[in-house]
């Protein structure tokens, strides 16, 4: 069923939410779009429409030009540090206070879910905030906690092309790499198993702001649906998950979640600011 801006939230969706016990919230770049963080595949503004994934998001790219890759990730990290969680992040954190068990599984490498109050977020694609050594994998402290501080690239688009030499590992002098999963790399096995387990055991799965085009993460909502969960998708655009979703909210994440909370738990809206 398609629900848009002008539709009321159907009664059976309200009942489904109010009766749900175990919920998975699976998110993609679209959940952070209203915080000003670019998605990957949206026409015009998507990162992969403007930059080459092959030149910036693979181990081979880092070997070829570590300063180019580190500088690009530092630019993105600065954008995130200057951004604030939006209504969607806050509403997702709020769901954990309304439903007995909520697992947030994200493909995003930002920390906006955590800053909105979500706990134990599973980051399938890693995080901007867990750099490690490219050679020996030793974790490295996060640098430049001040987003306005000097060095490490500017937060605006002009800084996107700025080359920055990555720091060196204190143990082996290897180059420090961003703590994200690049194309051609495996997901963390334990995290992926945890995500699949949550998907298999949930009764409702929200897929929010995800194009559901990138494997193996895209298997998460499919696993849930195969095991009998109801899928609620929030995305202004159609995706391959439409046919598996009982409810498709064709709206941006913030307004959609606000509308859902208002319908199912009217008192919960007070905390959405
Ligand atoms: P995409 O850029 O592929 O998809 C973002 C989705 O968000 C699209 O389906 C948009 O229609 C939707 N969207 C845009 N604005 C929205 C809004 N305000 N509210 C709700 N939805 C909105 O991003 P992901 O699906 O996250 O991986 O991409 C998956 C992975 O591909 C990323 O984690 C990244 C990328 O390559 C790695 O870097 C390994």
Short mmCIF file of C-alpha atoms and ligand atoms in Angstrom, two decimals:
data_model
loop_
_atom_site.label_atom_id
_atom_site.label_comp_id
_atom_site.label_asym_id
_atom_site.label_seq_id
_atom_site.Cartn_x
_atom_site.Cartn_y
_atom_site.Cartn_z
CA UNK A 1 0.00 0.00 0.00
CA UNK A 2 1.34 3.44 -0.96
CA UNK A 3 0.94 6.23 1.58
CA UNK A 4 1.90 9.77 0.65
CA UNK A 5 1.78 13.23 2.14
CA UNK A 6 -1.94 13.58 1.54
CA UNK A 7 -2.97 10.15 2.91
CA UNK A 8 -3.98 9.35 6.45
CA UNK A 9 -2.01 6.63 8.21
CA UNK A 10 -4.16 3.49 7.79
CA UNK A 11 -5.68 1.95 10.90
CA UNK A 12 -3.94 -1.40 10.34
CA UNK A 13 -0.53 0.30 10.24
CA UNK A 14 -1.30 2.06 13.53
CA UNK A 15 -2.35 -1.26 15.09
CA UNK A 16 0.72 -3.01 13.69
CA UNK A 17 3.02 -0.44 15.32
CA UNK A 18 1.17 -0.37 18.62
CA UNK A 19 1.26 -4.18 18.87
CA UNK A 20 4.84 -4.67 17.68
CA UNK A 21 7.31 -6.19 20.16
CA UNK A 22 10.52 -6.53 18.16
CA UNK A 23 11.32 -3.92 15.57
CA UNK A 24 14.33 -3.49 13.30
CA UNK A 25 15.02 -0.05 11.89
CA UNK A 26 17.24 -0.46 8.83
CA UNK A 27 18.56 2.86 7.57
CA UNK A 28 20.49 4.25 4.62
CA UNK A 29 21.84 7.60 3.54
CA UNK A 30 18.33 9.05 3.03
CA UNK A 31 17.77 9.17 6.80
CA UNK A 32 20.59 11.72 7.09
CA UNK A 33 19.61 13.70 3.97
CA UNK A 34 17.50 16.16 5.98
CA UNK A 35 20.58 16.86 8.10
CA UNK A 36 22.34 18.07 4.93
CA UNK A 37 24.43 14.94 4.41
CA UNK A 38 24.50 13.92 0.74
CA UNK A 39 23.21 10.48 -0.26
CA UNK A 40 25.10 8.31 -2.75
CA UNK A 41 22.72 7.71 -5.62
CA UNK A 42 20.23 10.56 -5.68
CA UNK A 43 20.28 12.28 -9.08
CA UNK A 44 22.49 15.43 -9.13
CA UNK A 45 23.45 15.55 -5.45
CA UNK A 46 24.46 11.90 -4.86
CA UNK A 47 28.12 11.35 -3.96
CA UNK A 48 28.51 8.63 -6.57
CA UNK A 49 27.07 10.99 -9.19
CA UNK A 50 29.84 13.48 -8.45
CA UNK A 51 32.81 11.39 -7.33
CA UNK A 52 34.27 8.10 -8.45
CA UNK A 53 33.71 5.24 -5.99
CA UNK A 54 36.52 3.38 -7.71
CA UNK A 55 39.00 6.22 -7.10
CA UNK A 56 37.90 6.90 -3.52
CA UNK A 57 36.26 3.90 -1.89
CA UNK A 58 38.41 0.84 -2.53
CA UNK A 59 41.60 -0.53 -0.97
CA UNK A 60 43.29 -0.11 -4.37
CA UNK A 61 42.39 3.60 -4.37
CA UNK A 62 43.97 4.05 -0.95
CA UNK A 63 47.13 2.24 -2.06
CA UNK A 64 47.31 4.39 -5.18
CA UNK A 65 46.72 7.77 -3.53
CA UNK A 66 46.23 7.69 0.26
CA UNK A 67 46.18 11.49 0.58
CA UNK A 68 43.38 11.84 -1.96
CA UNK A 69 41.24 9.22 -0.20
CA UNK A 70 41.98 10.42 3.35
CA UNK A 71 41.23 14.03 2.36
CA UNK A 72 37.88 13.06 0.86
CA UNK A 73 36.82 11.11 3.95
CA UNK A 74 37.97 13.91 6.22
CA UNK A 75 35.81 16.31 4.20
CA UNK A 76 32.81 14.03 4.67
CA UNK A 77 33.54 13.54 8.36
CA UNK A 78 33.62 17.32 8.85
CA UNK A 79 30.24 17.67 7.13
CA UNK A 80 28.81 15.17 9.60
CA UNK A 81 30.39 16.84 12.62
CA UNK A 82 28.80 20.14 11.62
CA UNK A 83 25.40 18.51 11.03
CA UNK A 84 22.69 17.85 13.60
CA UNK A 85 20.41 14.83 13.92
CA UNK A 86 17.08 15.50 12.20
CA UNK A 87 13.48 14.62 13.08
CA UNK A 88 13.90 11.12 11.63
CA UNK A 89 16.90 10.30 13.84
CA UNK A 90 15.04 11.65 16.87
CA UNK A 91 11.87 9.72 16.02
CA UNK A 92 13.85 6.49 15.63
CA UNK A 93 15.42 7.03 19.06
CA UNK A 94 11.94 7.69 20.38
CA UNK A 95 10.66 4.36 19.02
CA UNK A 96 12.98 2.57 21.44
CA UNK A 97 11.01 4.13 24.31
CA UNK A 98 7.67 3.01 22.84
CA UNK A 99 8.39 -0.53 21.62
CA UNK A 100 9.90 -3.26 23.83
CA UNK A 101 12.85 -4.14 21.54
CA UNK A 102 14.22 -1.92 18.79
CA UNK A 103 17.43 -2.65 16.86
CA UNK A 104 18.88 0.09 14.70
CA UNK A 105 20.94 -1.30 11.82
CA UNK A 106 22.46 1.32 9.59
CA UNK A 107 24.55 1.45 6.46
CA UNK A 108 25.55 4.97 7.41
CA UNK A 109 29.01 5.80 8.65
CA UNK A 110 27.89 8.97 10.45
CA UNK A 111 27.03 9.16 14.16
CA UNK A 112 23.68 10.94 13.87
CA UNK A 113 21.62 8.03 15.23
CA UNK A 114 23.78 7.97 18.36
CA UNK A 115 23.64 11.74 18.75
CA UNK A 116 19.83 11.52 18.57
CA UNK A 117 19.85 9.00 21.43
CA UNK A 118 19.79 5.58 19.73
CA UNK A 119 21.89 2.98 21.52
CA UNK A 120 23.85 -0.06 20.31
CA UNK A 121 23.52 1.00 16.66
CA UNK A 122 24.92 -1.62 14.29
CA UNK A 123 27.07 0.11 11.65
CA UNK A 124 27.26 -2.43 8.84
CA UNK A 125 29.53 -0.20 6.75
CA UNK A 126 31.76 1.01 9.57
CA UNK A 127 32.15 4.51 10.91
CA UNK A 128 33.97 7.77 10.25
CA UNK A 129 34.92 7.65 13.91
CA UNK A 130 36.88 4.41 14.04
CA UNK A 131 40.03 4.92 11.96
CA UNK A 132 42.60 2.15 12.01
CA UNK A 133 45.94 1.22 10.52
CA UNK A 134 45.81 0.06 6.89
CA UNK A 135 48.74 -2.27 7.56
CA UNK A 136 48.19 -3.76 11.04
CA UNK A 137 44.54 -2.76 11.77
CA UNK A 138 45.42 -1.17 15.12
CA UNK A 139 42.68 1.35 16.06
CA UNK A 140 43.82 4.96 15.88
CA UNK A 141 42.47 7.86 17.96
CA UNK A 142 39.96 10.06 16.16
CA UNK A 143 41.68 13.31 15.22
CA UNK A 144 40.41 16.90 15.16
CA UNK A 145 37.31 16.56 17.31
CA UNK A 146 36.63 20.25 16.70
CA UNK A 147 34.81 20.46 13.35
CA UNK A 148 35.82 24.08 12.96
CA UNK A 149 39.42 23.44 13.94
CA UNK A 150 42.34 23.90 11.57
CA UNK A 151 43.70 21.15 9.39
CA UNK A 152 42.18 17.96 8.01
CA UNK A 153 40.11 19.59 5.27
CA UNK A 154 37.26 22.08 5.11
CA UNK A 155 33.68 21.14 5.78
CA UNK A 156 32.28 22.71 2.62
CA UNK A 157 32.23 21.23 -0.85
CA UNK A 158 35.30 23.23 -1.86
CA UNK A 159 37.27 21.11 0.61
CA UNK A 160 36.24 17.87 -1.09
CA UNK A 161 39.21 17.80 -3.39
CA UNK A 162 41.78 18.64 -0.74
CA UNK A 163 44.54 16.07 -0.41
CA UNK A 164 45.59 15.30 3.18
CA UNK A 165 48.33 12.89 4.17
CA UNK A 166 46.86 10.30 6.54
CA UNK A 167 48.44 10.03 9.97
CA UNK A 168 50.78 7.14 10.76
CA UNK A 169 50.29 4.18 13.06
CA UNK A 170 52.14 4.46 16.37
CA UNK A 171 52.95 0.75 16.30
CA UNK A 172 54.02 -0.04 12.73
CA UNK A 173 54.15 3.37 11.01
CA UNK A 174 51.55 2.18 8.49
CA UNK A 175 49.05 4.67 7.09
CA UNK A 176 45.81 5.23 8.98
CA UNK A 177 42.69 4.52 6.90
CA UNK A 178 39.05 5.50 7.49
CA UNK A 179 37.12 2.93 9.53
CA UNK A 180 34.58 2.32 6.79
CA UNK A 181 33.88 -0.69 4.60
CA UNK A 182 35.11 -0.12 1.06
CA UNK A 183 33.92 -1.78 -2.13
CA UNK A 184 35.47 -5.22 -2.37
CA UNK A 185 35.78 -5.58 1.43
CA UNK A 186 33.78 -7.88 3.66
CA UNK A 187 31.38 -6.66 6.30
CA UNK A 188 32.37 -7.34 9.89
CA UNK A 189 31.22 -10.93 10.33
CA UNK A 190 29.94 -10.57 13.91
CA UNK A 191 27.98 -7.38 13.13
CA UNK A 192 26.46 -8.85 10.01
CA UNK A 193 25.39 -11.99 11.92
CA UNK A 194 23.89 -9.83 14.65
CA UNK A 195 21.97 -7.83 12.03
CA UNK A 196 20.67 -10.94 10.28
CA UNK A 197 19.59 -12.47 13.60
CA UNK A 198 17.66 -9.31 14.52
CA UNK A 199 16.04 -9.29 11.05
CA UNK A 200 14.97 -12.93 11.35
CA UNK A 201 13.44 -12.40 14.78
CA UNK A 202 11.62 -9.10 14.32
CA UNK A 203 7.92 -8.66 13.71
CA UNK A 204 8.25 -5.31 11.92
CA UNK A 205 11.16 -3.97 9.87
CA UNK A 206 11.35 -0.34 8.85
CA UNK A 207 13.56 0.35 5.83
CA UNK A 208 14.22 4.07 5.88
CA UNK A 209 16.17 6.10 3.30
CA UNK A 210 17.84 3.06 1.80
CA UNK A 211 18.04 2.36 -1.94
CA UNK A 212 18.48 -1.34 -1.06
CA UNK A 213 20.88 -1.71 -3.97
CA UNK A 214 24.07 -2.61 -2.14
CA UNK A 215 24.81 -6.20 -1.17
CA UNK A 216 25.13 -7.86 1.21
CA UNK A 217 23.41 -5.25 3.43
CA UNK A 218 20.32 -5.32 1.19
CA UNK A 219 19.64 -8.88 2.35
CA UNK A 220 18.60 -7.60 5.81
CA UNK A 221 15.04 -6.47 4.93
CA UNK A 222 14.62 -9.49 2.67
CA UNK A 223 15.59 -11.87 5.49
CA UNK A 224 13.02 -10.18 7.71
CA UNK A 225 10.26 -10.48 5.15
CA UNK A 226 11.07 -14.14 4.45
CA UNK A 227 10.73 -14.88 8.16
CA UNK A 228 7.32 -13.27 8.29
CA UNK A 229 8.03 -9.69 9.40
CA UNK A 230 5.91 -6.87 8.04
CA UNK A 231 7.99 -4.36 6.07
CA UNK A 232 7.33 -0.64 6.36
CA UNK A 233 9.38 1.34 3.87
CA UNK A 234 9.94 5.09 4.06
CA UNK A 235 11.45 6.53 0.89
CA UNK A 236 10.27 9.29 -1.46
CA UNK A 237 11.36 7.07 -4.38
CA UNK A 238 10.44 3.56 -5.41
CA UNK A 239 12.94 0.77 -4.65
CA UNK A 240 13.19 -2.96 -5.24
CA UNK A 241 11.76 -3.42 -1.75
CA UNK A 242 8.38 -1.91 -2.73
CA UNK A 243 6.87 -5.25 -3.65
CA UNK A 244 7.92 -6.82 -0.35
CA UNK A 245 6.68 -3.90 1.75
CA UNK A 246 3.21 -3.95 3.21
CA UNK A 247 3.33 -0.18 3.61
CA UNK A 248 5.32 2.22 1.41
CA UNK A 249 5.46 5.75 2.79
CA UNK A 250 6.50 7.83 -0.24
CA UNK A 251 7.74 10.71 1.83
CA UNK A 252 10.96 12.10 3.28
CA UNK A 253 11.92 10.31 6.51
CA UNK A 254 11.35 13.18 8.98
CA UNK A 255 7.76 14.07 8.00
CA UNK A 256 6.88 10.38 7.53
CA UNK A 257 8.05 9.34 10.99
CA UNK A 258 6.45 12.35 12.60
CA UNK A 259 3.18 11.42 10.93
CA UNK A 260 3.49 7.80 12.08
CA UNK A 261 4.27 8.75 15.68
CA UNK A 262 1.44 11.27 15.73
CA UNK A 263 -0.97 8.56 14.58
CA UNK A 264 0.23 5.71 16.82
CA UNK A 265 1.51 7.47 19.96
CA UNK A 266 0.33 11.12 19.94
CA UNK A 267 2.01 11.88 23.29
CA UNK A 268 5.43 10.88 22.00
CA UNK A 269 5.77 13.95 19.78
CA UNK A 270 6.73 16.19 22.67
CA UNK A 271 10.25 14.72 22.62
CA UNK A 272 10.88 15.32 18.94
CA UNK A 273 12.93 18.46 19.11
P1 LIG B 1 21.67 5.62 -1.60
O1 LIG B 1 22.20 6.94 -2.00
O2 LIG B 1 21.91 4.48 -2.52
O3 LIG B 1 20.09 5.71 -1.39
C1 LIG B 1 19.53 6.71 -0.60
C2 LIG B 1 18.03 6.51 -0.62
O4 LIG B 1 17.47 7.50 0.22
C3 LIG B 1 17.39 6.66 -1.99
O5 LIG B 1 16.55 5.55 -2.24
C4 LIG B 1 16.59 7.97 -1.88
O6 LIG B 1 15.38 7.91 -2.63
C5 LIG B 1 16.30 8.02 -0.40
N1 LIG B 1 16.11 9.37 0.15
C6 LIG B 1 16.60 10.55 -0.28
N2 LIG B 1 16.20 11.55 0.54
C7 LIG B 1 15.44 10.98 1.50
C8 LIG B 1 14.74 11.48 2.63
N3 LIG B 1 14.73 12.79 2.96
N4 LIG B 1 14.06 10.60 3.42
C9 LIG B 1 14.04 9.28 3.10
N5 LIG B 1 14.69 8.76 2.05
C10 LIG B 1 15.37 9.59 1.26
O7 LIG B 1 22.20 5.33 -0.12
P2 LIG B 1 22.25 3.93 0.64
O8 LIG B 1 21.06 3.10 0.33
O9 LIG B 1 22.55 4.23 2.05
O10 LIG B 1 28.28 2.05 0.98
O11 LIG B 1 23.53 3.29 -0.03
C11 LIG B 1 24.02 2.07 0.44
C12 LIG B 1 25.52 2.08 0.40
O12 LIG B 1 25.98 2.48 -0.88
C13 LIG B 1 26.17 3.09 1.35
O13 LIG B 1 26.28 2.64 2.67
C14 LIG B 1 27.52 3.25 0.73
C15 LIG B 1 27.13 3.36 -0.72
O14 LIG B 1 28.09 2.98 -1.65
C16 LIG B 1 29.60 2.11 1.11
O15 LIG B 1 30.21 3.15 1.04
C17 LIG B 1 30.23 0.77 1.36
#
